[in-house]
C-alpha atoms as an extended CHARMM CRD file, in Angstrom:
* protein
*
       154  EXT
         1         1  UNK       CA             -0.0130000000        0.0230000000       -0.0040000000  PROA      1               0.0000000000
         2         2  UNK       CA              2.8200000000        2.3670000000        0.8490000000  PROA      2               0.0000000000
         3         3  UNK       CA              4.4050000000        1.8260000000       -2.5790000000  PROA      3               0.0000000000
         4         4  UNK       CA              1.0590000000        2.5660000000       -4.3430000000  PROA      4               0.0000000000
         5         5  UNK       CA              0.7010000000        5.8030000000       -2.4080000000  PROA      5               0.0000000000
         6         6  UNK       CA              4.2570000000        6.7690000000       -3.2590000000  PROA      6               0.0000000000
         7         7  UNK       CA              3.7510000000        6.0920000000       -6.9800000000  PROA      7               0.0000000000
         8         8  UNK       CA              0.4650000000        8.0540000000       -6.9540000000  PROA      8               0.0000000000
         9         9  UNK       CA              2.2260000000       11.0200000000       -5.2880000000  PROA      9               0.0000000000
        10        10  UNK       CA              5.0590000000       10.7820000000       -7.8670000000  PROA      10              0.0000000000
        11        11  UNK       CA              2.5190000000       10.8020000000      -10.6770000000  PROA      11              0.0000000000
        12        12  UNK       CA              0.5640000000       13.7760000000       -9.2970000000  PROA      12              0.0000000000
        13        13  UNK       CA              3.7880000000       15.8050000000       -8.9870000000  PROA      13              0.0000000000
        14        14  UNK       CA              4.8940000000       14.8680000000      -12.4580000000  PROA      14              0.0000000000
        15        15  UNK       CA              8.1350000000       13.3100000000      -11.2580000000  PROA      15              0.0000000000
        16        16  UNK       CA              9.7610000000       10.1050000000      -12.4920000000  PROA      16              0.0000000000
        17        17  UNK       CA             10.2270000000        7.1590000000      -10.1690000000  PROA      17              0.0000000000
        18        18  UNK       CA             13.0610000000        4.6930000000      -10.3230000000  PROA      18              0.0000000000
        19        19  UNK       CA             12.5610000000        1.3130000000       -8.7110000000  PROA      19              0.0000000000
        20        20  UNK       CA             15.1690000000        0.1520000000       -6.2230000000  PROA      20              0.0000000000
        21        21  UNK       CA             16.7410000000       -2.2080000000       -8.7740000000  PROA      21              0.0000000000
        22        22  UNK       CA             17.3710000000        0.6530000000      -11.1700000000  PROA      22              0.0000000000
        23        23  UNK       CA             14.4900000000        0.0100000000      -13.5350000000  PROA      23              0.0000000000
        24        24  UNK       CA             12.0610000000        2.8240000000      -14.2140000000  PROA      24              0.0000000000
        25        25  UNK       CA              8.4460000000        2.2170000000      -13.1400000000  PROA      25              0.0000000000
        26        26  UNK       CA              6.2000000000        1.2170000000      -16.0680000000  PROA      26              0.0000000000
        27        27  UNK       CA              4.7100000000        4.1760000000      -17.9590000000  PROA      27              0.0000000000
        28        28  UNK       CA              0.9550000000        4.5400000000      -17.4370000000  PROA      28              0.0000000000
        29        29  UNK       CA             -0.1560000000        7.2730000000      -19.8760000000  PROA      29              0.0000000000
        30        30  UNK       CA              0.3950000000        8.1060000000      -23.4990000000  PROA      30              0.0000000000
        31        31  UNK       CA              2.2400000000       11.2750000000      -22.5360000000  PROA      31              0.0000000000
        32        32  UNK       CA              4.6130000000        9.2680000000      -20.2800000000  PROA      32              0.0000000000
        33        33  UNK       CA              5.1640000000        6.7570000000      -23.0950000000  PROA      33              0.0000000000
        34        34  UNK       CA              5.9920000000        9.3890000000      -25.7150000000  PROA      34              0.0000000000
        35        35  UNK       CA              8.2950000000       11.2000000000      -23.2920000000  PROA      35              0.0000000000
        36        36  UNK       CA             10.0480000000        8.0040000000      -22.3010000000  PROA      36              0.0000000000
        37        37  UNK       CA             10.7880000000        7.1410000000      -25.9290000000  PROA      37              0.0000000000
        38        38  UNK       CA             11.6910000000       10.6860000000      -26.9740000000  PROA      38              0.0000000000
        39        39  UNK       CA             13.8100000000       11.5070000000      -23.9260000000  PROA      39              0.0000000000
        40        40  UNK       CA             15.1350000000        8.0470000000      -23.1430000000  PROA      40              0.0000000000
        41        41  UNK       CA             18.6890000000        7.0520000000      -23.6970000000  PROA      41              0.0000000000
        42        42  UNK       CA             19.7100000000        4.5430000000      -26.3550000000  PROA      42              0.0000000000
        43        43  UNK       CA             19.8990000000        1.0990000000      -24.7650000000  PROA      43              0.0000000000
        44        44  UNK       CA             17.1410000000        1.9440000000      -22.2730000000  PROA      44              0.0000000000
        45        45  UNK       CA             14.1170000000       -0.2890000000      -21.5000000000  PROA      45              0.0000000000
        46        46  UNK       CA             10.6590000000        1.2600000000      -21.4570000000  PROA      46              0.0000000000
        47        47  UNK       CA              8.0650000000       -0.8600000000      -19.7380000000  PROA      47              0.0000000000
        48        48  UNK       CA              4.4320000000       -0.0710000000      -20.4460000000  PROA      48              0.0000000000
        49        49  UNK       CA              1.6900000000       -0.8010000000      -17.9010000000  PROA      49              0.0000000000
        50        50  UNK       CA             -1.5000000000       -2.5510000000      -18.9880000000  PROA      50              0.0000000000
        51        51  UNK       CA             -3.8800000000       -0.2360000000      -20.7880000000  PROA      51              0.0000000000
        52        52  UNK       CA             -4.5660000000        1.4280000000      -24.1050000000  PROA      52              0.0000000000
        53        53  UNK       CA             -2.3410000000        4.1800000000      -25.4530000000  PROA      53              0.0000000000
        54        54  UNK       CA             -3.4960000000        6.4460000000      -28.3050000000  PROA      54              0.0000000000
        55        55  UNK       CA             -0.7010000000        8.0700000000      -30.2870000000  PROA      55              0.0000000000
        56        56  UNK       CA             -0.9340000000       11.2270000000      -32.3790000000  PROA      56              0.0000000000
        57        57  UNK       CA              2.3740000000       10.5180000000      -34.1970000000  PROA      57              0.0000000000
        58        58  UNK       CA              4.7540000000        7.5520000000      -34.4450000000  PROA      58              0.0000000000
        59        59  UNK       CA              6.9370000000        6.4140000000      -31.5970000000  PROA      59              0.0000000000
        60        60  UNK       CA             10.5360000000        6.6380000000      -32.7470000000  PROA      60              0.0000000000
        61        61  UNK       CA             12.7280000000        4.4220000000      -30.5310000000  PROA      61              0.0000000000
        62        62  UNK       CA             16.4560000000        4.8980000000      -30.6490000000  PROA      62              0.0000000000
        63        63  UNK       CA             18.9210000000        2.1300000000      -31.4900000000  PROA      63              0.0000000000
        64        64  UNK       CA             19.2360000000       -0.2440000000      -28.5610000000  PROA      64              0.0000000000
        65        65  UNK       CA             15.8860000000        0.6470000000      -26.9820000000  PROA      65              0.0000000000
        66        66  UNK       CA             13.4680000000       -1.9660000000      -25.6830000000  PROA      66              0.0000000000
        67        67  UNK       CA              9.7620000000       -1.2510000000      -25.5740000000  PROA      67              0.0000000000
        68        68  UNK       CA              7.9590000000       -3.8940000000      -23.5090000000  PROA      68              0.0000000000
        69        69  UNK       CA              4.2700000000       -4.0690000000      -22.7030000000  PROA      69              0.0000000000
        70        70  UNK       CA              2.5740000000       -6.1170000000      -20.0060000000  PROA      70              0.0000000000
        71        71  UNK       CA              1.3240000000       -8.7030000000      -22.5650000000  PROA      71              0.0000000000
        72        72  UNK       CA             -0.3430000000       -8.6180000000      -26.0050000000  PROA      72              0.0000000000
        73        73  UNK       CA             -3.7350000000       -9.0040000000      -24.3600000000  PROA      73              0.0000000000
        74        74  UNK       CA             -3.0330000000       -6.2710000000      -21.8090000000  PROA      74              0.0000000000
        75        75  UNK       CA             -1.1050000000       -3.4370000000      -23.5010000000  PROA      75              0.0000000000
        76        76  UNK       CA             -2.5530000000       -1.8780000000      -26.7170000000  PROA      76              0.0000000000
        77        77  UNK       CA             -0.9380000000        0.8600000000      -28.7620000000  PROA      77              0.0000000000
        78        78  UNK       CA             -3.2520000000        2.4830000000      -31.2770000000  PROA      78              0.0000000000
        79        79  UNK       CA             -3.7670000000        6.0030000000      -32.7250000000  PROA      79              0.0000000000
        80        80  UNK       CA             -6.0080000000        8.9840000000      -32.1570000000  PROA      80              0.0000000000
        81        81  UNK       CA             -8.9580000000        9.5260000000      -34.4950000000  PROA      81              0.0000000000
        82        82  UNK       CA             -7.2900000000       12.7050000000      -35.7700000000  PROA      82              0.0000000000
        83        83  UNK       CA             -4.1680000000       10.8570000000      -37.0440000000  PROA      83              0.0000000000
        84        84  UNK       CA             -5.2960000000        9.7990000000      -40.5060000000  PROA      84              0.0000000000
        85        85  UNK       CA             -2.5640000000        9.7370000000      -43.1640000000  PROA      85              0.0000000000
        86        86  UNK       CA             -3.5060000000        9.7370000000      -46.7960000000  PROA      86              0.0000000000
        87        87  UNK       CA             -3.8520000000        6.3110000000      -48.3910000000  PROA      87              0.0000000000
        88        88  UNK       CA             -2.4220000000        7.7750000000      -51.6190000000  PROA      88              0.0000000000
        89        89  UNK       CA              1.1340000000        7.2810000000      -50.2720000000  PROA      89              0.0000000000
        90        90  UNK       CA              0.7110000000        3.5250000000      -49.7160000000  PROA      90              0.0000000000
        91        91  UNK       CA              3.2870000000        1.5130000000      -51.6420000000  PROA      91              0.0000000000
        92        92  UNK       CA              2.1220000000        0.2240000000      -54.9640000000  PROA      92              0.0000000000
        93        93  UNK       CA              1.5650000000       -3.5030000000      -55.5190000000  PROA      93              0.0000000000
        94        94  UNK       CA              5.0850000000       -3.8520000000      -56.9910000000  PROA      94              0.0000000000
        95        95  UNK       CA              6.5750000000       -2.8010000000      -53.6200000000  PROA      95              0.0000000000
        96        96  UNK       CA              8.0970000000        0.4380000000      -54.8060000000  PROA      96              0.0000000000
        97        97  UNK       CA              8.6500000000        2.5100000000      -51.6870000000  PROA      97              0.0000000000
        98        98  UNK       CA              9.3210000000        5.7710000000      -53.4980000000  PROA      98              0.0000000000
        99        99  UNK       CA              6.9900000000        8.3500000000      -51.9730000000  PROA      99              0.0000000000
       100       100  UNK       CA              6.1010000000        6.0710000000      -49.0550000000  PROA      100             0.0000000000
       101       101  UNK       CA              4.9670000000        7.9600000000      -45.9150000000  PROA      101             0.0000000000
       102       102  UNK       CA              7.1300000000        6.3710000000      -43.2090000000  PROA      102             0.0000000000
       103       103  UNK       CA              5.3660000000        8.4780000000      -40.5790000000  PROA      103             0.0000000000
       104       104  UNK       CA              2.0740000000        6.6220000000      -41.2210000000  PROA      104             0.0000000000
       105       105  UNK       CA              3.0990000000        3.8030000000      -38.8870000000  PROA      105             0.0000000000
       106       106  UNK       CA              2.6210000000        3.4190000000      -35.1010000000  PROA      106             0.0000000000
       107       107  UNK       CA              6.3690000000        2.8210000000      -34.5980000000  PROA      107             0.0000000000
       108       108  UNK       CA              8.9870000000        4.2810000000      -36.9300000000  PROA      108             0.0000000000
       109       109  UNK       CA             12.5950000000        3.2410000000      -36.6880000000  PROA      109             0.0000000000
       110       110  UNK       CA             15.4050000000        5.3920000000      -38.0290000000  PROA      110             0.0000000000
       111       111  UNK       CA             17.0020000000        3.9940000000      -41.1860000000  PROA      111             0.0000000000
       112       112  UNK       CA             19.5800000000        1.3160000000      -40.3640000000  PROA      112             0.0000000000
       113       113  UNK       CA             18.7590000000        1.3400000000      -36.6870000000  PROA      113             0.0000000000
       114       114  UNK       CA             20.0230000000       -1.5890000000      -34.5910000000  PROA      114             0.0000000000
       115       115  UNK       CA             19.1980000000       -3.6490000000      -31.5540000000  PROA      115             0.0000000000
       116       116  UNK       CA             15.6260000000       -2.4020000000      -31.1080000000  PROA      116             0.0000000000
       117       117  UNK       CA             13.3280000000       -4.7850000000      -29.2310000000  PROA      117             0.0000000000
       118       118  UNK       CA              9.5490000000       -4.4720000000      -29.2050000000  PROA      118             0.0000000000
       119       119  UNK       CA              7.5270000000       -7.0410000000      -27.2640000000  PROA      119             0.0000000000
       120       120  UNK       CA              4.3760000000       -7.9960000000      -25.3970000000  PROA      120             0.0000000000
       121       121  UNK       CA              2.0340000000       -5.5270000000      -27.1160000000  PROA      121             0.0000000000
       122       122  UNK       CA             -0.9110000000       -5.2740000000      -29.4160000000  PROA      122             0.0000000000
       123       123  UNK       CA             -0.3470000000       -2.7150000000      -32.2450000000  PROA      123             0.0000000000
       124       124  UNK       CA             -3.6330000000       -1.5980000000      -33.7750000000  PROA      124             0.0000000000
       125       125  UNK       CA             -3.8270000000        1.0220000000      -36.5490000000  PROA      125             0.0000000000
       126       126  UNK       CA             -6.9970000000        0.9550000000      -38.6150000000  PROA      126             0.0000000000
       127       127  UNK       CA             -6.2600000000        4.3180000000      -40.2290000000  PROA      127             0.0000000000
       128       128  UNK       CA             -2.5120000000        3.7840000000      -40.5780000000  PROA      128             0.0000000000
       129       129  UNK       CA             -0.4050000000        2.0930000000      -43.2740000000  PROA      129             0.0000000000
       130       130  UNK       CA              1.1550000000       -0.3450000000      -40.8490000000  PROA      130             0.0000000000
       131       131  UNK       CA              2.3500000000       -1.0210000000      -37.3330000000  PROA      131             0.0000000000
       132       132  UNK       CA              6.1610000000       -0.8130000000      -37.6160000000  PROA      132             0.0000000000
       133       133  UNK       CA              8.2810000000        0.8840000000      -40.2260000000  PROA      133             0.0000000000
       134       134  UNK       CA             11.9680000000       -0.0660000000      -40.4630000000  PROA      134             0.0000000000
       135       135  UNK       CA             14.4530000000        0.2510000000      -43.3260000000  PROA      135             0.0000000000
       136       136  UNK       CA             17.4850000000       -2.0290000000      -43.1680000000  PROA      136             0.0000000000
       137       137  UNK       CA             17.4400000000       -2.6410000000      -39.3930000000  PROA      137             0.0000000000
       138       138  UNK       CA             19.9360000000       -4.9390000000      -37.7820000000  PROA      138             0.0000000000
       139       139  UNK       CA             19.4300000000       -7.1790000000      -34.7210000000  PROA      139             0.0000000000
       140       140  UNK       CA             15.7400000000       -6.1690000000      -34.4090000000  PROA      140             0.0000000000
       141       141  UNK       CA             13.7080000000       -8.3210000000      -32.0890000000  PROA      141             0.0000000000
       142       142  UNK       CA              9.9120000000       -8.4860000000      -32.3170000000  PROA      142             0.0000000000
       143       143  UNK       CA              8.3610000000      -10.9310000000      -29.9010000000  PROA      143             0.0000000000
       144       144  UNK       CA              4.9000000000      -11.6870000000      -28.4800000000  PROA      144             0.0000000000
       145       145  UNK       CA              3.2580000000       -9.0080000000      -30.6440000000  PROA      145             0.0000000000
       146       146  UNK       CA             -0.2600000000       -8.9120000000      -32.0090000000  PROA      146             0.0000000000
       147       147  UNK       CA             -0.6440000000       -6.6560000000      -35.0350000000  PROA      147             0.0000000000
       148       148  UNK       CA             -4.2180000000       -5.8890000000      -35.9750000000  PROA      148             0.0000000000
       149       149  UNK       CA             -6.2340000000       -3.8830000000      -38.3800000000  PROA      149             0.0000000000
       150       150  UNK       CA             -3.7930000000       -1.8180000000      -40.4780000000  PROA      150             0.0000000000
       151       151  UNK       CA             -4.3600000000       -0.6120000000      -44.0230000000  PROA      151             0.0000000000
       152       152  UNK       CA             -1.3680000000       -2.2500000000      -45.6780000000  PROA      152             0.0000000000
       153       153  UNK       CA              1.2310000000       -4.0990000000      -43.6230000000  PROA      153             0.0000000000
       154       154  UNK       CA              2.3960000000       -5.1030000000      -40.1830000000  PROA      154             0.0000000000
């Protein structure tokens, strides 16, 4: 009970909390998730608490980052209703990516990024081109993911 009260106080004050073992407490809001990815160091692990998180733009993890949910049936990343990229920039059936809108994905990796791990999530993007965009990544690990309802690809 004491730990719950402490975390609640930390959240109200807008502070970050580091667990005794050095791991950050799981993020619990979309704003915390976006800030953790944007402000986090390469090679950091971002744990996401159970819940649904609506993005207004892609998450852009750095090389070496790990994004880990509480389970595919518990942590869902989707998009806001306002985020609706044009379907005109979808790749053609011949897989030509010229003109592709790489920002029309829930997660967008920098070109040639490395050692990014994404796990234990559902990625749902009914208005988006896909769930994850990556161009020539190395050592990328995608585990225990559920990808649902995208316009073009996972």
